[in-house]
XYZ file of C-alpha atoms in Angstrom:
562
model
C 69.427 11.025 -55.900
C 70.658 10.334 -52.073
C 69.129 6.607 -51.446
C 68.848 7.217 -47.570
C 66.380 9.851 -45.629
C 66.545 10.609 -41.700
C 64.151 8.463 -40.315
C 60.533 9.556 -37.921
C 61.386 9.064 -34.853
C 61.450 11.038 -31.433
C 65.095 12.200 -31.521
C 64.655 13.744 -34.732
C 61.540 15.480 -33.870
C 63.190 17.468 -30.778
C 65.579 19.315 -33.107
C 64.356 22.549 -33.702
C 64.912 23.803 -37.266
C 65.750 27.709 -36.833
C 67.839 27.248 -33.303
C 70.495 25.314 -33.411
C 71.824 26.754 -29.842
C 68.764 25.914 -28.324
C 68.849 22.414 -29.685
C 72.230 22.035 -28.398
C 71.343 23.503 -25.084
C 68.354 20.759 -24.595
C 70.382 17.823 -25.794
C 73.243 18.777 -23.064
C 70.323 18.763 -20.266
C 69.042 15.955 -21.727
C 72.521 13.843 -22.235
C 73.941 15.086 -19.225
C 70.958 13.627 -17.204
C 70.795 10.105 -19.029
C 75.153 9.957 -18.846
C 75.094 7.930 -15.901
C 75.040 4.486 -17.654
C 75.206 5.112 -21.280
C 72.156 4.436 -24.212
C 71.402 1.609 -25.955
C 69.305 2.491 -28.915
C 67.407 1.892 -31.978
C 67.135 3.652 -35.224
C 65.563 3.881 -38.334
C 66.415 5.349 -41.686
C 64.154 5.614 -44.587
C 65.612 4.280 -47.953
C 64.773 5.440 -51.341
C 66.091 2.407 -52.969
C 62.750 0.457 -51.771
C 60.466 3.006 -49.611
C 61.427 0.993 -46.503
C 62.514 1.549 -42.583
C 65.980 0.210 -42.539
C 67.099 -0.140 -38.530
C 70.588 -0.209 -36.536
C 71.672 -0.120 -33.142
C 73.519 2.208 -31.469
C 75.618 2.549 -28.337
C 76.244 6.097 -27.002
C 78.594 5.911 -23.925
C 78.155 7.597 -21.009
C 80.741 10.308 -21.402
C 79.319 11.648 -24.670
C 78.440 15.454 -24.610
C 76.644 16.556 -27.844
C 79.158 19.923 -27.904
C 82.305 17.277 -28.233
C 83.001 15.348 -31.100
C 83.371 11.716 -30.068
C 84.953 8.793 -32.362
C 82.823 5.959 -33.646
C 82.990 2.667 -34.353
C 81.385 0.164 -37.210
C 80.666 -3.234 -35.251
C 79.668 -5.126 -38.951
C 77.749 -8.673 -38.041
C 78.559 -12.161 -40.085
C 76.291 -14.024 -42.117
C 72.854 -14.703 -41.214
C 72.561 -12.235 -38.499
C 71.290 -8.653 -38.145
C 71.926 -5.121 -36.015
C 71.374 -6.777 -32.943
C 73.520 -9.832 -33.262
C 76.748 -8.159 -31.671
C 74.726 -6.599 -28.782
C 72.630 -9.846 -27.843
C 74.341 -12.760 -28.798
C 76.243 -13.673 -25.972
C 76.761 -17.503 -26.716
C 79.168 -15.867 -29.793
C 79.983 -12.747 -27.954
C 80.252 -12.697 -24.230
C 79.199 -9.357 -22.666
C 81.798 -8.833 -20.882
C 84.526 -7.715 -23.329
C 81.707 -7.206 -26.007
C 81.177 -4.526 -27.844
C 78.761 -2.553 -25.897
C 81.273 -2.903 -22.618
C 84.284 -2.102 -25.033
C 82.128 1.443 -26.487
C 81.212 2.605 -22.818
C 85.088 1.835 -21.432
C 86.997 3.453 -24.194
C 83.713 6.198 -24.963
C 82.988 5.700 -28.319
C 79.624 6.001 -30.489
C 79.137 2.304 -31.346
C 77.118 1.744 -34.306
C 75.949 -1.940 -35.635
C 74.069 -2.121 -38.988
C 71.641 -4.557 -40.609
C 73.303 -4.464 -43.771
C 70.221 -5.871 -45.831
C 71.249 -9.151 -44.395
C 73.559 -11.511 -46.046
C 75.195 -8.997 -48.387
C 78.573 -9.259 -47.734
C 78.091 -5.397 -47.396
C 78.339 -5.128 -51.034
C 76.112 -3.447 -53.296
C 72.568 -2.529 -51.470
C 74.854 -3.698 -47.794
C 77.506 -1.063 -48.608
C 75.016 1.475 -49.470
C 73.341 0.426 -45.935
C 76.812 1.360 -44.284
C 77.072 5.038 -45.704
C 73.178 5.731 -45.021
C 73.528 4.659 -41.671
C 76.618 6.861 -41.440
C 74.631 10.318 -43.140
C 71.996 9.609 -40.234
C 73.730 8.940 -37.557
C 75.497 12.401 -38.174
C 72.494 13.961 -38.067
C 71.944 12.785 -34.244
C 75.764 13.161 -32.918
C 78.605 14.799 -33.352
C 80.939 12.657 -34.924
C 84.357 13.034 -35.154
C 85.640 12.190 -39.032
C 88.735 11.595 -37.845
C 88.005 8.782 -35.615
C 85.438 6.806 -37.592
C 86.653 2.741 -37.710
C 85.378 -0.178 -39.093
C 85.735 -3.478 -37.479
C 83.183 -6.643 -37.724
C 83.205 -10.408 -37.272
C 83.100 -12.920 -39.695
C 81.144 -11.369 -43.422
C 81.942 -8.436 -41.061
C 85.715 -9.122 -41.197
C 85.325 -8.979 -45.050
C 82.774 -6.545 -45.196
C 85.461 -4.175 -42.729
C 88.266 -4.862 -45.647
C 86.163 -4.258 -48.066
C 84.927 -0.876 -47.182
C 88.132 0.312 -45.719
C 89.687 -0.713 -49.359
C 87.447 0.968 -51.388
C 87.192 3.804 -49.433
C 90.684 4.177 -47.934
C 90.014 8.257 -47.599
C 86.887 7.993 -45.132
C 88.210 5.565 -42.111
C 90.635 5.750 -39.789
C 91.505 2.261 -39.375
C 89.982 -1.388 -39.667
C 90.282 -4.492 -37.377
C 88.761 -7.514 -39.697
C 87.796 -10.256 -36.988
C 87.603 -13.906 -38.943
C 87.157 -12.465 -42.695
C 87.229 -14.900 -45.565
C 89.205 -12.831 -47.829
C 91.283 -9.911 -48.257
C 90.869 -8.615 -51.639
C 94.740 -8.767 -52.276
C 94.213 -6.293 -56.012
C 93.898 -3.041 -53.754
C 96.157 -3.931 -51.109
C 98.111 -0.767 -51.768
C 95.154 1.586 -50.667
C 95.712 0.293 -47.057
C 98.613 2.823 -47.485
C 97.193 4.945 -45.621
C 94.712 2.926 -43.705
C 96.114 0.669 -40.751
C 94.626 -2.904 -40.453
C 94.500 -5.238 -37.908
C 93.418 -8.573 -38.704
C 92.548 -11.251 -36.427
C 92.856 -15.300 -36.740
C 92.030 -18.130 -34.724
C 94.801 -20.908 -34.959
C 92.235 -23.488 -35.040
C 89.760 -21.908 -37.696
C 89.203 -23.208 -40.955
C 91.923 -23.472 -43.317
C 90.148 -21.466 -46.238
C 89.316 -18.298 -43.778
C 93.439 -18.277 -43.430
C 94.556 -18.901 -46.831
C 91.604 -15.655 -47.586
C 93.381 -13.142 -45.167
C 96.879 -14.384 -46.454
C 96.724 -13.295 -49.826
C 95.725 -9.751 -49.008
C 97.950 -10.082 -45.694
C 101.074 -10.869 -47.640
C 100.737 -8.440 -50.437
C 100.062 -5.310 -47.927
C 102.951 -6.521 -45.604
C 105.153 -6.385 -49.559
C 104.597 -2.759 -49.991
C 105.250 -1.205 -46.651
C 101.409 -0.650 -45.676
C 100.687 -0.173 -41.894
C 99.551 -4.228 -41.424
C 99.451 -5.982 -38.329
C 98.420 -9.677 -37.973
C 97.446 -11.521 -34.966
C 96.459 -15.097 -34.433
C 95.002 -16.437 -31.152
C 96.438 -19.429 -30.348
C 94.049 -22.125 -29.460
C 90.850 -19.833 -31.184
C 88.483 -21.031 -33.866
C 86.498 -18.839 -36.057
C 84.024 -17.333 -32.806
C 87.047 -17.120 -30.514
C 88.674 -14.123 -32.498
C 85.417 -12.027 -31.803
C 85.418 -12.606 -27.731
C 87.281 -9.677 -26.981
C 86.277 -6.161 -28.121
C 87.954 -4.795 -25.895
C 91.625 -5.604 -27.360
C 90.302 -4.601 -30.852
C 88.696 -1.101 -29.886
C 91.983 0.140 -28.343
C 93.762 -0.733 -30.826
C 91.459 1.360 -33.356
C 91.616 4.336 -30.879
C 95.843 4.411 -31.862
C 95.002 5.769 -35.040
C 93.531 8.717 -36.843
C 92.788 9.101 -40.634
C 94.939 10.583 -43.057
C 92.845 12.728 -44.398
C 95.364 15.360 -46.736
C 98.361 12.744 -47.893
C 101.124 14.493 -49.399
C 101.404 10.811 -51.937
C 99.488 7.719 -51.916
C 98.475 5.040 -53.905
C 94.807 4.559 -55.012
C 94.016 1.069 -57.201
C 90.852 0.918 -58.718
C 88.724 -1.908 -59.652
C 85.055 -0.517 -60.566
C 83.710 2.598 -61.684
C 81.830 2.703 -58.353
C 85.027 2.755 -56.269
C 87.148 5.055 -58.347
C 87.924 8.274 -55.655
C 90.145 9.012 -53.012
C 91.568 11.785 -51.680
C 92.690 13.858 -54.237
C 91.948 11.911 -57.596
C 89.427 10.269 -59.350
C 89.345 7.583 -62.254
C 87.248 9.234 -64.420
C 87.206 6.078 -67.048
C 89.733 3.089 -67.783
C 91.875 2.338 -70.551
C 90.762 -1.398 -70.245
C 87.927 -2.372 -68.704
C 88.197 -5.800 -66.845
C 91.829 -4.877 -65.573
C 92.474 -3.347 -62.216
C 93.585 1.078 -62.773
C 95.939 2.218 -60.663
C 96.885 5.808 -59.879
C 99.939 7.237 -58.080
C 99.628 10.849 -57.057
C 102.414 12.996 -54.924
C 102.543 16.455 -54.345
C 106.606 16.931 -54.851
C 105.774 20.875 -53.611
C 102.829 23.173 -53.031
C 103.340 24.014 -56.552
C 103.806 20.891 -58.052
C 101.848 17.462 -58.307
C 102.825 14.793 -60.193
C 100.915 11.385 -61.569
C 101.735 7.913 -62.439
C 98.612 6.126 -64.009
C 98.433 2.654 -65.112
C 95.188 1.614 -67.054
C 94.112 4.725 -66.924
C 92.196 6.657 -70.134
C 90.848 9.623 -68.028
C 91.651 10.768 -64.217
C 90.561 14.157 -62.441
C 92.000 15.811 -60.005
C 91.552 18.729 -57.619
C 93.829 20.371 -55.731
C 93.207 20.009 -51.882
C 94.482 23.355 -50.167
C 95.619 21.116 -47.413
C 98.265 19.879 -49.756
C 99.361 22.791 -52.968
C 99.166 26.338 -52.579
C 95.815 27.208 -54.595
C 96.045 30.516 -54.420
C 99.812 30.461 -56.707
C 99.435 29.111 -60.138
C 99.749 24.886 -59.917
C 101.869 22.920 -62.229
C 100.869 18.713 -62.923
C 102.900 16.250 -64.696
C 102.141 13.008 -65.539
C 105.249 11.121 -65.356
C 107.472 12.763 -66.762
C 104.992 14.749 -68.796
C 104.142 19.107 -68.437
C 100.567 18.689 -68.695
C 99.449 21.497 -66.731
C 100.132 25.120 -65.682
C 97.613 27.282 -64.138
C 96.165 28.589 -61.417
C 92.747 26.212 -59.849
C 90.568 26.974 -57.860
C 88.778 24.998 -54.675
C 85.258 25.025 -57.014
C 87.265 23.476 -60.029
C 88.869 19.963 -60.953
C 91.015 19.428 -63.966
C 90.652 16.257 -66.183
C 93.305 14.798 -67.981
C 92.127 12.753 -70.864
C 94.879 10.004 -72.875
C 94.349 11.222 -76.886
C 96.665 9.578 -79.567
C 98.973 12.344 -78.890
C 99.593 12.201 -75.315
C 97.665 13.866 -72.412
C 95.064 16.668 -72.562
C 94.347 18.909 -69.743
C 90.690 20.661 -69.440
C 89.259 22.841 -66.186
C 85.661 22.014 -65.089
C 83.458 22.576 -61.950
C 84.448 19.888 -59.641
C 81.772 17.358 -59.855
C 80.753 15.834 -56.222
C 78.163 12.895 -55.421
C 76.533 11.567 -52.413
C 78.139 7.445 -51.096
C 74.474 6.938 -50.692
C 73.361 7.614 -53.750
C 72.891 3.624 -55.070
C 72.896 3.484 -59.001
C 75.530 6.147 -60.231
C 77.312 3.451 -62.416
C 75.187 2.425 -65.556
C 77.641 0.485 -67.612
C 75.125 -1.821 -69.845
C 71.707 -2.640 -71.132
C 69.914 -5.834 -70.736
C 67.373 -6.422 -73.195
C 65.482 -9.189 -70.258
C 66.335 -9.816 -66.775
C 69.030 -12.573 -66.188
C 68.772 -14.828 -62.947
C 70.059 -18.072 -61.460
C 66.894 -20.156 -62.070
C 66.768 -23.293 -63.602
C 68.558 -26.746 -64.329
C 70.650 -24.193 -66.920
C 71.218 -20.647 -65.897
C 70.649 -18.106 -67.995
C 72.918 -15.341 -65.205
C 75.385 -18.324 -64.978
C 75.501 -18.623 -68.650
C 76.604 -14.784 -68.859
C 78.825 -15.344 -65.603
C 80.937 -18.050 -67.249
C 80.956 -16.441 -70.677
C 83.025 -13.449 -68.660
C 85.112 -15.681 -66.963
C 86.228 -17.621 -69.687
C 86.895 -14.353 -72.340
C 88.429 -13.100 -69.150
C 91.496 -15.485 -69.064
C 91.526 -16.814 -72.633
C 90.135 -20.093 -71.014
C 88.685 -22.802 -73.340
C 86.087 -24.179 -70.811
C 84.571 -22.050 -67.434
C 82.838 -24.137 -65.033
C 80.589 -22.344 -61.922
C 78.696 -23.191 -58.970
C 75.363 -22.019 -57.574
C 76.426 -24.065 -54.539
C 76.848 -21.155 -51.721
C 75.104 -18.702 -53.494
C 73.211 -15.493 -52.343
C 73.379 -12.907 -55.264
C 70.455 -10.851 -57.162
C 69.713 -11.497 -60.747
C 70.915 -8.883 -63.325
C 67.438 -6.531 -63.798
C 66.268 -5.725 -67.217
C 66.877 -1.907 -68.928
C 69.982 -0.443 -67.333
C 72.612 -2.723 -66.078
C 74.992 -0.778 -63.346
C 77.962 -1.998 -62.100
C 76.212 -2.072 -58.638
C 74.231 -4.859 -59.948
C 77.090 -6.516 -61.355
C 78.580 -6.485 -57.780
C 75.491 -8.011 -56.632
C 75.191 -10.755 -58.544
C 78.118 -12.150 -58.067
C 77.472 -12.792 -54.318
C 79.308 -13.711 -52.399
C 82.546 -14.563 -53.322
C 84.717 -11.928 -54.973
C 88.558 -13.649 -55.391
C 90.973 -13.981 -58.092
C 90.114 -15.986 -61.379
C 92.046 -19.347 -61.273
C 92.996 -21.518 -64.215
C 93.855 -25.451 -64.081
C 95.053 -27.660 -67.080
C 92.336 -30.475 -66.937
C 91.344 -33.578 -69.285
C 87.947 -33.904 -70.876
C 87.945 -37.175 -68.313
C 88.711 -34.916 -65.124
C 85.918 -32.308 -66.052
C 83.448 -35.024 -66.919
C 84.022 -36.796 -63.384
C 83.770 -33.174 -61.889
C 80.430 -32.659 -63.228
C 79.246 -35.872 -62.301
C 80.083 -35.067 -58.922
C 77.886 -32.637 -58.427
C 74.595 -34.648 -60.168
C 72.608 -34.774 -56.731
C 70.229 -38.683 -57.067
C 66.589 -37.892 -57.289
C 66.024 -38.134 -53.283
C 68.748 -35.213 -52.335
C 66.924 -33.026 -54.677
C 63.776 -34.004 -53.259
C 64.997 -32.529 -49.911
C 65.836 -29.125 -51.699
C 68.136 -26.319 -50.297
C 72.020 -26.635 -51.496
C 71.618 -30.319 -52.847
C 69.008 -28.576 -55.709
C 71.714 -26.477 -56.575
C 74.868 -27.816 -56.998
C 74.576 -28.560 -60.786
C 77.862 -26.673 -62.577
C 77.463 -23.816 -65.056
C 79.670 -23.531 -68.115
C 80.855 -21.623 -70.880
C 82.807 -23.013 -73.796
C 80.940 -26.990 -73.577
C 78.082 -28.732 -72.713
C 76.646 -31.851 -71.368
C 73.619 -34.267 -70.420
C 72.633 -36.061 -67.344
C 70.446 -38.702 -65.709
C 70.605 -38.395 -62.070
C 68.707 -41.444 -62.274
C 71.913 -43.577 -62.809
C 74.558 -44.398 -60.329
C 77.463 -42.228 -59.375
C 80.195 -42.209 -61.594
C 78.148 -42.897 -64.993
C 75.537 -39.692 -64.297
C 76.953 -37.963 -67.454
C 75.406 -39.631 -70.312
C 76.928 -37.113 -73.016
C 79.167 -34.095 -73.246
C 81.182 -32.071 -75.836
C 84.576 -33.035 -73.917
C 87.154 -35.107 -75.093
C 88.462 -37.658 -72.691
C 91.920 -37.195 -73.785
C 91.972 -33.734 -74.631
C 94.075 -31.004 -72.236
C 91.502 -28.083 -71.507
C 92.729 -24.676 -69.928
C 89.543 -24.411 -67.531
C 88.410 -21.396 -65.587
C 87.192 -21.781 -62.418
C 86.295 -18.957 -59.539
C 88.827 -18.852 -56.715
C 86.494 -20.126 -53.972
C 86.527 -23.410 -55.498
C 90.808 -24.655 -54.748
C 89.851 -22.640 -51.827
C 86.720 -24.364 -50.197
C 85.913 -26.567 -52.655
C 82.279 -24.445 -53.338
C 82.493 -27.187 -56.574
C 83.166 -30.658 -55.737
C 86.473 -31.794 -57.874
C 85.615 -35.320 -57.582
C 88.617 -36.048 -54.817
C 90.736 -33.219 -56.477
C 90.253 -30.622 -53.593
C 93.908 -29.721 -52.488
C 95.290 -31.306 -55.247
C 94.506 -29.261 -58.181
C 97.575 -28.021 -59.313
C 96.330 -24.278 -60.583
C 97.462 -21.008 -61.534
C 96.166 -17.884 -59.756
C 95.124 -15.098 -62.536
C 95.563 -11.440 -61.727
C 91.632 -10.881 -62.539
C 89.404 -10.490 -59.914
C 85.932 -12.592 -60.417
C 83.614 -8.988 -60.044
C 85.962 -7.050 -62.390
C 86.207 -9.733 -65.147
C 81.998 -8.975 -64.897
C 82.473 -5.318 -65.489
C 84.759 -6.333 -68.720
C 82.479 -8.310 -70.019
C 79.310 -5.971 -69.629
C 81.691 -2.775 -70.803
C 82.601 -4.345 -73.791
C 79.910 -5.759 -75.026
C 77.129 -3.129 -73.584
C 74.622 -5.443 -74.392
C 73.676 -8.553 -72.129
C 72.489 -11.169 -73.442
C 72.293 -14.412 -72.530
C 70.186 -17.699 -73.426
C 69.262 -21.219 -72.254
C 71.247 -23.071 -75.269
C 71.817 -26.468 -74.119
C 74.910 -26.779 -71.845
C 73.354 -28.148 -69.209
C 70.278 -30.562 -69.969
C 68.620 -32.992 -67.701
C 67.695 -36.581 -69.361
C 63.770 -37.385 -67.928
């Protein structure tokens, strides 16, 4: 079921249902009278996911006729803010090369939404994204072309984000101040031009995010600019909208490639263009999928992790009408002629590829659980001096590298706990929020990890105070230990299954040699580490696909002596 509705509100309510020439006659009175400075407005959708108004603001310029299709633009806010953050804030973003001023100069429909707050637009926040999107283009004319994504800060990484996973549905991306880059689907910005925007002065961490993703797009040819503003911290890269709107407007989506590359790393993100990854060889490894039509008559596909993949043949590309041949590889797999209705679905048997026609099977972005990839018996959360969510979390992690020991923080926070019956793999991306980097692995004595956890044993009075000091206690998989945060610091550990002399291969998520989320006990910048190729999310959706059952219990690893 769609998890958005078109919300009760005025605009709506003047569309008549049975004449559509009439409606478009009124709105061109009605624009045409109201052009003279442009609108500033506020919606409402209604989501199914909760029975609630969700709002966004909108900025239609004053050269916008409703019988002209006009680009758009995401604006995407950072943490901690809402719709109306990039309109009103003009301490963080001056007016007069804001977004707003940028919209009505280059005439595009600006749209800004809430995102569910702090969500990193993931899980419920992406789903905000494409139900804003279905009802905005219910109220304007939007070109599909010309739809861009662009945002500040979490709205730097929630513009990469969206534009990766969804490389067939935006035309470009300009990712102002984002934290990371999510450097395992760099290829899908193939097609997809990015600009991303530094300040020279910003924090270290929000440059080493963008330079992973940065370097590895720049490696395989994508369309990548990068541009850092010399004497700009982290607010200085979002003071001129102006620059990064007419810079969007160079581009226009490739809708109907002729070859791309598509990599895959959930079940929820699995179609573009032309193909779709139907189901992976491996869960917990990244799928790729190579498709290029070499003629009209003839398409031909290189997977990689791939069990099952479907494709249908856009008439933009082959010749539907003529019979259509498919190899994979190297590999005859298919002759025959397919029609726009139908998809074929190759499947990987022990003796090479089948080929089987079906209706082509279609779903709606805002439909929000479409994913169900496990069963929890009882709800999992972050709660508690030992976490039963963490528990499962590290467990993952650790089975995820081959690690002996996987230590996690619940220091920055901000996920949702895993709900009990049906576990989808939008609740796995939720909560993991709100860091999603690459698995790292450092060689560590049973003395380092032992100082490490002491570290982060808050005395008595910081807990007192509450917030982040509460909450810094490390989560593990593969040891335990005991503490009195009565003692003093350096002798808080009072017992632990480590050795002191022992060499551990420990697991640790990639925020933590990044911006030291953990405190390593005056080992930040030091650690010497090895980046994994496993992403933190997708070692989750391993975990929960092979073992389809979640489980997880308070056991002991992480006791408090009163």
């Amino acid at each position: 079921m769609p998890s958005c509705d078109r919300a009760r509100d005025g605009l709506l309510k003047l569309r008549p249902r049975k004449s559509r020439l009439l409606w478009w006659a009124i709105s061109l009175i009605t624009w045409s009278a109201a052009a003279q400075t442009g609108q500033d407005l506020r919606f409402t959708y209604r989501s199914e996911i909760d029975n609630t108004d969700q709002p966004y603001r909108v900025y239609v310029p004053s050269s916008y006729r409703p019988d002209q299709p006009i680009a758009m633009v995401f604006a995407l806010h950072q943490t901690g803010d809402n719709e109306n953050s990039l309109f009103e804030d003009e301490k963080h973003y001056p007016a007069k090369l804001g977004v707003r001023s940028a919209a009505e100069k280059y005439g595009v429909l600006l749209v800004s939404p809430n995102a569910r707050g702090t969500t990193e637009y993931r899980g419920i926040g992406e789903n905000d994204i494409f139900c804003v999107l279905a009802d905005v283009k219910k109220r304007f004319r939007v070109d599909e072309n010309r739809i861009y994504l662009t945002g500040h800060s979490m709205g730097g990484t929630g513009s990469a984000y969206l534009a990766l996973h969804h490389p067939d549905l935006f035309a470009a991306a300009a990712p102002l101040a984002a934290a990371y880059s999510f450097p395992w689907l760099a290829a899908n910005a193939g097609h997809v031009p990015f600009l991303w925007v530094g300040g020279e002065l910003d924090a270290e961490y929000y440059r080493q995010g963008v330079a992973l993703g940065l370097f590895r797009m720049k490696s395989l040819g994508c369309p990548v600019e990068f541009l850092e503003l010399a004497g700009q911290e982290h607010y200085g890269t979002a003071k001129d909208f102006h620059r990064v709107f007419e810079w969007l407007l160079r581009h226009r989506r490739v809708a109907h490639p002729t070859a791309f590359t598509f990599e895959v790393d959930s079940p929820r993100h699995a179609r573009a263009y032309w193909l779709a990854v139907e189901a992976m060889e491996q869960p917990g490894k990244i799928a790729t999928v190579k498709g290029r039509a070499e003629s009209r008559q003839l398409a031909r596909l290189e997977l990689e992790n791939v069990r099952e993949v479907a494709f249908w043949p856009d008439p933009a590309v082959f010749d539907v009408a003529r019979p259509l041949r498919v190899k994979i590889k190297d590999e005859p797999v298919f002759t025959g002629v397919v029609s726009p209705a139908q998809e074929i679905v190759f499947n990987r048997a022990a003796a090479g590829w089948t080929a089987q026609l079906r209706s082509r099977r279609e779903y709606a972005l805002t439909t929000y659980r479409r994913n169900p990839v496990a069963f929890a018996p009882e709800a999992l959360d972050m709660e508690g001096t030992e976490s039963r969510l963490a528990n499962w979390i590290t467990d993952a992690m650790r089975l995820a590298t081959g690690g002996d020991i996987a230590l996690y923080s619940r220091r920055s926070y901000r996920g949702l706990p895993l709900p009990a019956g049906t576990v989808d793999m939008v609740d796995l991306i939720q909560c993991s929020r709100p860091f999603d980097q690459m698995l790292v692995t450092a060689q560590l004595s049973g003395r380092d990890i032992i100082e490490i956890l002491d570290a982060n044993v808050q005395d008595p009075a910081a807990v007192a105070k509450g917030g982040i000091a509460s909450n810094l206690l490390v989560q593990m998989s593969g040891g335990q230990y005991r503490f009195d945060r009565r003692l003093p610091p350096g002798r808080r550990i009072v017992s632990s299954s480590f050795q002191p002399e022992r060499i551990y291969t420990v697991v640790l998520e990639g925020q933590v040699v990044q911006r030291e989320t953990m405190r390593l006990a005056g080992r930040f910048r030091k650690l010497d580490h090895r980046v994994t190729n496993i992403p933190f999310t997708v070692a989750l959706q391993g975990h929960a696909a092979r073992s389809r059952e979640l489980r997880a219990v308070r056991e002991g690893r992480v006791e408090e002596v009163k």
